[in-house]
Coordinates of N, CA and C in Angstrom, one line a residue:
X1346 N 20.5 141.0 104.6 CA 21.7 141.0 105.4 C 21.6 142.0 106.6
X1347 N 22.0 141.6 107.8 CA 22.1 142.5 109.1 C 22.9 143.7 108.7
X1348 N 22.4 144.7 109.4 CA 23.2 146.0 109.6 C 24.6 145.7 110.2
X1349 N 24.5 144.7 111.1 CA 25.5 144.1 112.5 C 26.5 143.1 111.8
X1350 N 26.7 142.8 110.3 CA 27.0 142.0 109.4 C 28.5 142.4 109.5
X1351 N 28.4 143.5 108.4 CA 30.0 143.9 108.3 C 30.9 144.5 109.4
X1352 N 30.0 144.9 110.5 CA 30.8 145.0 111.9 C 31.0 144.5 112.5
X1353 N 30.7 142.9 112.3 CA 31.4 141.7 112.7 C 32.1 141.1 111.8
X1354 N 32.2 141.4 110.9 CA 33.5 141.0 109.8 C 34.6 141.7 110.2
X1355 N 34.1 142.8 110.0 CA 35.2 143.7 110.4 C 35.8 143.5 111.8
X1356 N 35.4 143.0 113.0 CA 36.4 142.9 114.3 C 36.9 141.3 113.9
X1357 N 36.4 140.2 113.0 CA 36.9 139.2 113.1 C 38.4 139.4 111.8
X1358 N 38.0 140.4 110.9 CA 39.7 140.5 110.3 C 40.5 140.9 111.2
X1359 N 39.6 142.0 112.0 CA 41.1 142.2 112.9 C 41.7 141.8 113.6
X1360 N 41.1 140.4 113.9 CA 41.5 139.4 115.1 C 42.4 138.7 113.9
X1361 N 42.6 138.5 113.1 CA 42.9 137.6 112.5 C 45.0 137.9 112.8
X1362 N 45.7 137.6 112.9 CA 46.7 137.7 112.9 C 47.2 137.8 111.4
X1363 N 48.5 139.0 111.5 CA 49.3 139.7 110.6 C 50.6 138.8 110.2
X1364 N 50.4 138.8 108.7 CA 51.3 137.9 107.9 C 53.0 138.8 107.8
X1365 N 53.5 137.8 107.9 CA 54.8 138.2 108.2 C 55.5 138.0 106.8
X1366 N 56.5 138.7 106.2 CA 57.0 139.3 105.1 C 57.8 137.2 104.8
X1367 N 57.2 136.8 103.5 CA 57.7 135.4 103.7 C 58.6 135.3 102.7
X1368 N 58.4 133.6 102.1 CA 59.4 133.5 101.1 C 59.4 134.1 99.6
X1369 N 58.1 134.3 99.4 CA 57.7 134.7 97.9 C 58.3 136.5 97.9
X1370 N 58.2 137.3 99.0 CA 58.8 138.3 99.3 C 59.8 138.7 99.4
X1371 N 60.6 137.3 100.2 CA 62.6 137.1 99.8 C 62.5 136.7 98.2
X1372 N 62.1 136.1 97.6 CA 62.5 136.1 96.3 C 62.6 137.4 95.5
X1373 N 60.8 138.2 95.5 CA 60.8 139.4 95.0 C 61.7 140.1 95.8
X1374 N 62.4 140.5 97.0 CA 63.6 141.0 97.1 C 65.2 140.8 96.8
X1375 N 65.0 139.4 95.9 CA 66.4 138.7 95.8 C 66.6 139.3 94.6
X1376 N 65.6 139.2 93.5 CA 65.8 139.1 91.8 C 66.4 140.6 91.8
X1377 N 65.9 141.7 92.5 CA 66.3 143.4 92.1 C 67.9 143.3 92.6
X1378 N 67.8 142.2 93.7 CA 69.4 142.5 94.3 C 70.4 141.9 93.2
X1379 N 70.1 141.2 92.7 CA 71.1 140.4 90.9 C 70.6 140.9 90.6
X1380 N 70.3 141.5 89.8 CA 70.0 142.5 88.9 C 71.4 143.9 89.1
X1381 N 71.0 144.5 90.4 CA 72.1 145.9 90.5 C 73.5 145.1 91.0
X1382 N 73.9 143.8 91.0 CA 74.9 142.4 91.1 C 75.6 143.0 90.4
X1383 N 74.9 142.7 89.2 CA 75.3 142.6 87.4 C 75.7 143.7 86.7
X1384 N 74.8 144.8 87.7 CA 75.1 146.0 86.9 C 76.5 146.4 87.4
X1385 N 76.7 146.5 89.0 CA 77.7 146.8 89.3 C 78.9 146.2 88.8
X1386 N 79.1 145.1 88.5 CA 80.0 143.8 88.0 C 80.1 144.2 86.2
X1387 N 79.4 144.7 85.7 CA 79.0 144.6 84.2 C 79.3 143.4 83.8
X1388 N 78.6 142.4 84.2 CA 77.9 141.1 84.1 C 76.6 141.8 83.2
X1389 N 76.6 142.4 82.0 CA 75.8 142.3 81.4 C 75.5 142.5 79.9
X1390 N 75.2 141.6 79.2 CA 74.8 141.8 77.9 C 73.6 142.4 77.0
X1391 N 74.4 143.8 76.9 CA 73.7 144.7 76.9 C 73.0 144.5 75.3
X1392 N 72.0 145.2 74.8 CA 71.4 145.0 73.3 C 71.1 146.4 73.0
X1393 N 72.3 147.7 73.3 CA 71.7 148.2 72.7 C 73.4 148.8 71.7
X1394 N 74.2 148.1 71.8 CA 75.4 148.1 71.0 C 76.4 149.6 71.7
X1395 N 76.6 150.7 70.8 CA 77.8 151.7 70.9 C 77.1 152.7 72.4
X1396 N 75.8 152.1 72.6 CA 74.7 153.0 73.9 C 74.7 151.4 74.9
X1397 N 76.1 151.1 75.4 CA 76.1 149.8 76.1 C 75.3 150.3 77.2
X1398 N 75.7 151.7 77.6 CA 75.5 151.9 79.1 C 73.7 152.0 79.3
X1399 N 72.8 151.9 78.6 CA 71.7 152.5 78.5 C 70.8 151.0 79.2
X1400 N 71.2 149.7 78.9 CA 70.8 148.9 79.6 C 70.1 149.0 80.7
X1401 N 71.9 148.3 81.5 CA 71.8 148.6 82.4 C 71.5 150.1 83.7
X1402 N 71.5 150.7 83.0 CA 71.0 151.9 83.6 C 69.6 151.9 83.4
X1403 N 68.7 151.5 82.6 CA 67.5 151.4 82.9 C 67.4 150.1 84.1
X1404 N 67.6 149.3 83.8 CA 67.7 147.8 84.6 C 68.0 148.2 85.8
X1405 N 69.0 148.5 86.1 CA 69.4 149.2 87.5 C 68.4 150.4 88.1
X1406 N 68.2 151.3 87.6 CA 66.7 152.3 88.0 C 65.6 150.9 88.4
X1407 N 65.2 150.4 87.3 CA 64.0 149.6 87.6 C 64.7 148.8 88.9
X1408 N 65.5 148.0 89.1 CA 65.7 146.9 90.2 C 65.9 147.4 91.4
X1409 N 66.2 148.8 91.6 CA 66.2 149.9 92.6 C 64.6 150.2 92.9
X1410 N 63.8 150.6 92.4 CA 62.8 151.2 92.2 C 61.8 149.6 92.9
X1411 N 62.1 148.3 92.4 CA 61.6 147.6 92.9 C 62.2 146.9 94.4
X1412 N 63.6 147.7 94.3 CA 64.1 146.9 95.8 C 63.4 148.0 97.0
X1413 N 63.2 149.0 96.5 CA 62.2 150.3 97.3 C 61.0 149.9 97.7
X1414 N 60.1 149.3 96.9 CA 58.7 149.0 97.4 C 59.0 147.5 98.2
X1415 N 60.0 146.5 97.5 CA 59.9 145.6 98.6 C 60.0 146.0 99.9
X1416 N 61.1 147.0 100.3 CA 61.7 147.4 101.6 C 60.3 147.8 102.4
X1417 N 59.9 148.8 101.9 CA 58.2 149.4 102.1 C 57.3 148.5 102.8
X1418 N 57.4 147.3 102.0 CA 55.9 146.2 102.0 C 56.6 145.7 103.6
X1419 N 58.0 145.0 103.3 CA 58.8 144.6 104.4 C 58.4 145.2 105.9
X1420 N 58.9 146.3 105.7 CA 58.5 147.3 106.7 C 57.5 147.5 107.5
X1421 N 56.1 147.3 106.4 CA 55.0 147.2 106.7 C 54.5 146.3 107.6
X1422 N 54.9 145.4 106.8 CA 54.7 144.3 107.5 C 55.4 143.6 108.7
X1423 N 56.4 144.2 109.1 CA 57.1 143.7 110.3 C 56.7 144.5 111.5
X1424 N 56.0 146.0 111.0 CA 56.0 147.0 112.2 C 54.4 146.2 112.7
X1425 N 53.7 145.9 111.9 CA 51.9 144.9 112.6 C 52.4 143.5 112.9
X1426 N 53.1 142.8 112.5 CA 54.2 141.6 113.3 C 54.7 141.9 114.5
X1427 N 55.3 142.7 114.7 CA 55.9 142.6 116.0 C 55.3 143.7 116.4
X1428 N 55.1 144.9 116.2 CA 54.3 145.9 117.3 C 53.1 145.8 117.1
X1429 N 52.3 145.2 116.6 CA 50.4 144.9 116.7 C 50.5 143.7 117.0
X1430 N 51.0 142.7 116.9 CA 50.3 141.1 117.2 C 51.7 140.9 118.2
X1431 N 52.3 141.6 118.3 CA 53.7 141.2 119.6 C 53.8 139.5 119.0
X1432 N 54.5 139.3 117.9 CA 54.8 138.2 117.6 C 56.5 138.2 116.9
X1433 N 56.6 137.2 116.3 CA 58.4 137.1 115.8 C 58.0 135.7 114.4
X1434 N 58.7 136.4 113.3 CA 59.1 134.9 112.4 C 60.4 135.1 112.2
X1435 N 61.5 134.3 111.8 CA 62.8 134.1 111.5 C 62.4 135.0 110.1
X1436 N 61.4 134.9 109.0 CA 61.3 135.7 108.0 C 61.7 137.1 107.8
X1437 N 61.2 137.8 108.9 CA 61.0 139.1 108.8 C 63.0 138.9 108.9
X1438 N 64.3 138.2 109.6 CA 65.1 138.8 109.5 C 65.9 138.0 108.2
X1439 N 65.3 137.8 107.0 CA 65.6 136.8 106.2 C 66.3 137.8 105.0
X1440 N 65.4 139.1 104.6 CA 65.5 139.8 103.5 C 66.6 140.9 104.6
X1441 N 66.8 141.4 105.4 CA 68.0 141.9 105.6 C 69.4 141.4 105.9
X1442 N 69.2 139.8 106.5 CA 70.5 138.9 106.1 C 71.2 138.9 105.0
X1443 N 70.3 138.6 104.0 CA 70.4 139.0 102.5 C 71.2 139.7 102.3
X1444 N 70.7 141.0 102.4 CA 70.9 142.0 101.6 C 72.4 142.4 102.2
X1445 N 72.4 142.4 103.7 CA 73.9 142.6 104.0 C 74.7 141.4 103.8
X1446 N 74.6 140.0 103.7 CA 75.5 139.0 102.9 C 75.9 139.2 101.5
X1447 N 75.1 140.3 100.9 CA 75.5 140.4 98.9 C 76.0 141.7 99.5
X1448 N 76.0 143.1 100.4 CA 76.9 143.7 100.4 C 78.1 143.5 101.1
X1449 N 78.2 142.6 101.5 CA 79.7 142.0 102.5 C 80.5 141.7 101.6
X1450 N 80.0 140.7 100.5 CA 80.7 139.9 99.6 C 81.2 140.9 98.7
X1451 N 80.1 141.6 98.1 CA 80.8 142.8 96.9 C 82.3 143.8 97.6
X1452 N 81.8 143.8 99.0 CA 82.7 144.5 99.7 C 84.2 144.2 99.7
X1453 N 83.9 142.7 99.7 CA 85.1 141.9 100.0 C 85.9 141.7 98.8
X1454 N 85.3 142.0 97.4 CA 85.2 141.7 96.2 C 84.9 142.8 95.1
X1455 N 85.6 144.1 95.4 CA 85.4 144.9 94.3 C 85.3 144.5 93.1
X1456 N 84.9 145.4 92.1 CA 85.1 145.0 90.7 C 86.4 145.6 90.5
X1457 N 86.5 145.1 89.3 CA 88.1 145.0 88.9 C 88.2 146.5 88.2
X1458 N 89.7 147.1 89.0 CA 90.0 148.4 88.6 C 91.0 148.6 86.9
X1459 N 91.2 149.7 86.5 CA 91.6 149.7 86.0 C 93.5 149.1 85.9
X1460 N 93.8 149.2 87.2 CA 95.1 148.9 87.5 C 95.1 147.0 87.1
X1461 N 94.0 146.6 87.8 CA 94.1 145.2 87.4 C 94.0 144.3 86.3
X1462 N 93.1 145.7 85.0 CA 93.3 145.2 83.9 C 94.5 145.9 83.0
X1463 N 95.1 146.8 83.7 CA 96.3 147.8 82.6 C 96.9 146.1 82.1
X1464 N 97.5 145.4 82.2 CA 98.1 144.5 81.3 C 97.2 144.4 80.0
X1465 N 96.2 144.3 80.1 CA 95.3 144.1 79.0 C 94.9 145.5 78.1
X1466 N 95.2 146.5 78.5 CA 95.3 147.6 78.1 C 96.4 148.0 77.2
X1467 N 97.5 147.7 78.2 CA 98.7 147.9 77.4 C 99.5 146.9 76.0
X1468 N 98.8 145.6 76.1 CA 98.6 144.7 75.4 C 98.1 145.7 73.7
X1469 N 97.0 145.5 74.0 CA 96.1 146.6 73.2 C 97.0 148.1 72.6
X1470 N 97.6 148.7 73.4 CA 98.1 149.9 72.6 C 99.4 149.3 72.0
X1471 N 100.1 148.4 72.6 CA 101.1 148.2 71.8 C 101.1 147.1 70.5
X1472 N 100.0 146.2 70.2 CA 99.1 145.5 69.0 C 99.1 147.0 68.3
X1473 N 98.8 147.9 68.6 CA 97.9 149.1 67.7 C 98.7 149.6 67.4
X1474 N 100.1 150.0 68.1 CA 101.4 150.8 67.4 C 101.7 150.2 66.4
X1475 N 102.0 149.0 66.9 CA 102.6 148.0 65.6 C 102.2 147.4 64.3
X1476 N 100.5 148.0 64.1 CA 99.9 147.9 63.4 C 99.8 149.1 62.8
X1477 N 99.4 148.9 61.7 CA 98.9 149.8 60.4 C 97.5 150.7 60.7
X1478 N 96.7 150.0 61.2 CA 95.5 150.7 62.2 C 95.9 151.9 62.9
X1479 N 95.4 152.7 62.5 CA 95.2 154.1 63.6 C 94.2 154.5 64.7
X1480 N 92.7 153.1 64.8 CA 92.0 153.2 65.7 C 91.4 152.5 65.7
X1481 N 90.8 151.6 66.6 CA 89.9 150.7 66.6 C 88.3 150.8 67.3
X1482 N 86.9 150.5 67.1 CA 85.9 151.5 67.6 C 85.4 150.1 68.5
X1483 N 84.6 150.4 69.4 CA 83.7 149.5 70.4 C 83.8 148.3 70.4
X1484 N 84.8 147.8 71.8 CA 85.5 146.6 72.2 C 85.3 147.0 73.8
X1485 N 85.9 145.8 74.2 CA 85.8 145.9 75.9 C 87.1 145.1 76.1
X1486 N 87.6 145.5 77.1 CA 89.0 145.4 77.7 C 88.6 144.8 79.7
X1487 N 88.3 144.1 79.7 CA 87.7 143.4 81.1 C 86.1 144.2 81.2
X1488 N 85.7 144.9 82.5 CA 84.7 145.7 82.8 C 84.3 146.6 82.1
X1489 N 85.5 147.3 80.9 CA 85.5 148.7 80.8 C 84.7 148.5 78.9
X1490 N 84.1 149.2 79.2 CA 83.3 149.4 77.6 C 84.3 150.4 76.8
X1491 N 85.1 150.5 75.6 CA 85.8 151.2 75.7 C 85.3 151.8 73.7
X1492 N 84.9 152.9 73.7 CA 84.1 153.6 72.6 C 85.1 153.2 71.5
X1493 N 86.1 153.7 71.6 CA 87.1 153.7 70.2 C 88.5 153.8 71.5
X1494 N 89.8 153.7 70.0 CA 90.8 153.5 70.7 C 91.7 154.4 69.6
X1495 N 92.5 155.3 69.3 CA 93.6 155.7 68.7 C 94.7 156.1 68.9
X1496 N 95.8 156.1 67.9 CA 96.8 156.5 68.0 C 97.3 157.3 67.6
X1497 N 98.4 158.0 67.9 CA 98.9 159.4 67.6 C 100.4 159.4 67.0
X1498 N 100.4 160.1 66.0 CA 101.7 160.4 65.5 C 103.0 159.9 66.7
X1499 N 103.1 160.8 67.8 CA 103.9 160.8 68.5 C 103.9 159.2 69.2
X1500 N 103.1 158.1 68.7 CA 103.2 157.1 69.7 C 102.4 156.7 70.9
X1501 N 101.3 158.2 70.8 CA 100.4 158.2 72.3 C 99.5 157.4 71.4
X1502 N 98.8 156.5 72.7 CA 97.9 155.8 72.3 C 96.6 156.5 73.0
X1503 N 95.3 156.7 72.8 CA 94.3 157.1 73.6 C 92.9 156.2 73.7
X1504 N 92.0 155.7 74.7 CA 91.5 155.0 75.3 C 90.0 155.6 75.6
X1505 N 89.0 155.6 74.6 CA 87.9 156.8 75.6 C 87.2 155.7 75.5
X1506 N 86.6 156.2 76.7 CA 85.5 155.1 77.6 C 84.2 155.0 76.9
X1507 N 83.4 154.2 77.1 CA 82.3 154.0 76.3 C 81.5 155.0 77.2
X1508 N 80.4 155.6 76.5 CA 79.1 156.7 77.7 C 80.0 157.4 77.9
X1509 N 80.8 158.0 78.7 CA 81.5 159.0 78.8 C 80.6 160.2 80.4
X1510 N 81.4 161.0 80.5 CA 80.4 161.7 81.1 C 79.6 163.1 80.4
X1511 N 79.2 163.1 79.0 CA 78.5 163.8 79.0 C 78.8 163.3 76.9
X1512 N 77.7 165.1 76.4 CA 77.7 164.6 75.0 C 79.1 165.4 74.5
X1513 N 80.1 166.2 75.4 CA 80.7 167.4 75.3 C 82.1 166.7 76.0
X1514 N 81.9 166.0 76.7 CA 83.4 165.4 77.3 C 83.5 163.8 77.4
X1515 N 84.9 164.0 77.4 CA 85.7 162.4 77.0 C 86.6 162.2 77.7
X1516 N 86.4 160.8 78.3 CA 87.4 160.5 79.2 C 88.0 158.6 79.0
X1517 N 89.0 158.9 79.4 CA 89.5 157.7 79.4 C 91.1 157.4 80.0
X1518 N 91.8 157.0 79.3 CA 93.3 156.5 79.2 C 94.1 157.0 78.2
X1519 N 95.2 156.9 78.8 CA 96.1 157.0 77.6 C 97.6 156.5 77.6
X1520 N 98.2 155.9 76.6 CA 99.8 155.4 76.9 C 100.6 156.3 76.4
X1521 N 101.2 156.6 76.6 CA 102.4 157.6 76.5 C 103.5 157.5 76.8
X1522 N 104.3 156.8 75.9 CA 106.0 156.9 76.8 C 106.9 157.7 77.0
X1523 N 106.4 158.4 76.4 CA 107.3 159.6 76.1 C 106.8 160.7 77.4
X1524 N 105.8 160.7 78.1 CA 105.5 162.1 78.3 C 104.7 161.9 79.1
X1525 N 104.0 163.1 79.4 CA 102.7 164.1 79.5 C 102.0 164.1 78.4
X1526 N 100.8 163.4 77.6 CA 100.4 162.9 76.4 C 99.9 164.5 76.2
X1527 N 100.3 165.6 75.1 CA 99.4 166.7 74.8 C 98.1 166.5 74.7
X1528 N 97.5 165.3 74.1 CA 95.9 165.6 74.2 C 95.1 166.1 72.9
X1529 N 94.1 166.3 73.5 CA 93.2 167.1 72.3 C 91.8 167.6 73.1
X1530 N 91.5 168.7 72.3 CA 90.3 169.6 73.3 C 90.7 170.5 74.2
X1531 N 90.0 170.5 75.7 CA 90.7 171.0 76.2 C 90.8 170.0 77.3
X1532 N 92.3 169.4 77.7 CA 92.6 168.0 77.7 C 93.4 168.4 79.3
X1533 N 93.1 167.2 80.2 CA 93.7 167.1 81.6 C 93.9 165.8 82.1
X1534 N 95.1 166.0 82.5 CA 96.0 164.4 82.3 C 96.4 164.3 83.3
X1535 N 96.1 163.5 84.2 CA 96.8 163.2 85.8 C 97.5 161.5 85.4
X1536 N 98.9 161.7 86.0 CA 99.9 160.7 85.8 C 99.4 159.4 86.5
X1537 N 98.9 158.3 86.3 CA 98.8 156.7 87.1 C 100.3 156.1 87.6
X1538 N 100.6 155.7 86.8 CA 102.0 155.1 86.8 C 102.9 154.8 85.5
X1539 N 104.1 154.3 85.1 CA 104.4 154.0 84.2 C 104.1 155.0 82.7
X1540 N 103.7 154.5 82.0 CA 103.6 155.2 80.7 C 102.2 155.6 80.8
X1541 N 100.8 155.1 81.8 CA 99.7 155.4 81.8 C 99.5 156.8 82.3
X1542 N 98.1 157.6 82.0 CA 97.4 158.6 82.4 C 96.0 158.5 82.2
X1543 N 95.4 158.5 83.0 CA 94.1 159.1 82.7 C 93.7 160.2 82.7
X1544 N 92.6 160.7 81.8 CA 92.2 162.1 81.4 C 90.9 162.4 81.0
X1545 N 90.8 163.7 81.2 CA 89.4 164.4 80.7 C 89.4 164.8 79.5
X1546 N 88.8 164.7 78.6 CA 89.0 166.2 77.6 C 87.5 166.7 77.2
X1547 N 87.7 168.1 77.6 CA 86.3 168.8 77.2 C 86.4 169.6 75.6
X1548 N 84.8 169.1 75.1 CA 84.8 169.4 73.9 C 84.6 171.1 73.8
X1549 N 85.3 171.9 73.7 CA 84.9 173.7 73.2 C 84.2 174.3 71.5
X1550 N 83.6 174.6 72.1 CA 82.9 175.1 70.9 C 83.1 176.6 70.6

């Protein structure tokens, strides 16, 4: 083989014109976008039971981590598209239509707050007064993973959220008619409306 071989390979790849970010590329950037959909939404059936949150929290890292290198490859590929071969596909603006049509919509379309499910909440603490039960453990109440549920002598009902923010604190809800719920730990109660509160309580040791 010529010495003069691969240095004419080599100027005829570079003649070759630069592929533009296509459809198999919108797909691999569509699947990560449902994926963090689902997470946001908790549209998801989680498998690892009283550790719901651990799922989707890996799923969400991974579909992040994969919507990153799409953006990358994208990138790559549109800056030798249009600044090396001065060309244009409708593709390259395909994966950003996207992506801001699924954040327009979520925009338009929060997930459901706690305010829009308190009927279903309050449903729940008053079933539990009037029961012989003092607590009920890992149920969901619309979006909200909710660890356990109890009640208190005085009538307070309390709500702690599944995961929580740590292994030392607990947060959630609470019904209270009567009050300012006292709590337990070292406990911080900001008023919602009606008989609700939400709160912190830090575990001391």
């Amino acid at each position: 083989m010529s010495n003069r071989e691969p240095l004419v390979r080599a100027l005829i790849d570079q003649d070759k014109p630069n592929r533009a970010p296509g459809p198999i590329h919108l797909a691999f950037t569509f699947l990560p976008v449902v994926v963090l959909v689902c997470v946001y939404y908790d549209w998801w059936p989680s498998r690892y039971g009283s550790f719901a949150w651990v799922d989707p929290l890996l799923s969400g890292a991974a579909a992040v981590l994969v919507l990153l290198i799409c953006g990358a490859v994208w990138a790559v590929r549109t800056l030798h598209v249009v600044g090396r071969d001065r060309t244009w596909s409708w593709w390259i603006a395909a994966n950003p239509a996207m992506i801001l049509t699924v954040a327009g919509t979520v925009a338009l379309l929060p997930r459901p707050s706690f305010e829009d499910t308190r009927p279903q909440f309050e449903q729940v603490a008053l079933d539990l007064q009037a029961s012989s039960e003092s607590s009920r453990s890992h149920f969901e109440i619309g979006r909200f993973d909710i660890s356990y549920v109890r009640k208190d002598p005085d009538g307070t009902v309390y709500f702690i959220e599944g995961g929580g923010l740590g292994l030392t604190v607990s947060s959630g809800w609470a019904y209270s008619p009567h009050g300012t719920p006292v709590g337990f730990d070292d406990f911080t109660a900001t008023h919602l409306a009606g008989p609700w509160y939400e709160f912190t309580a830090v575990w001391r040791s």
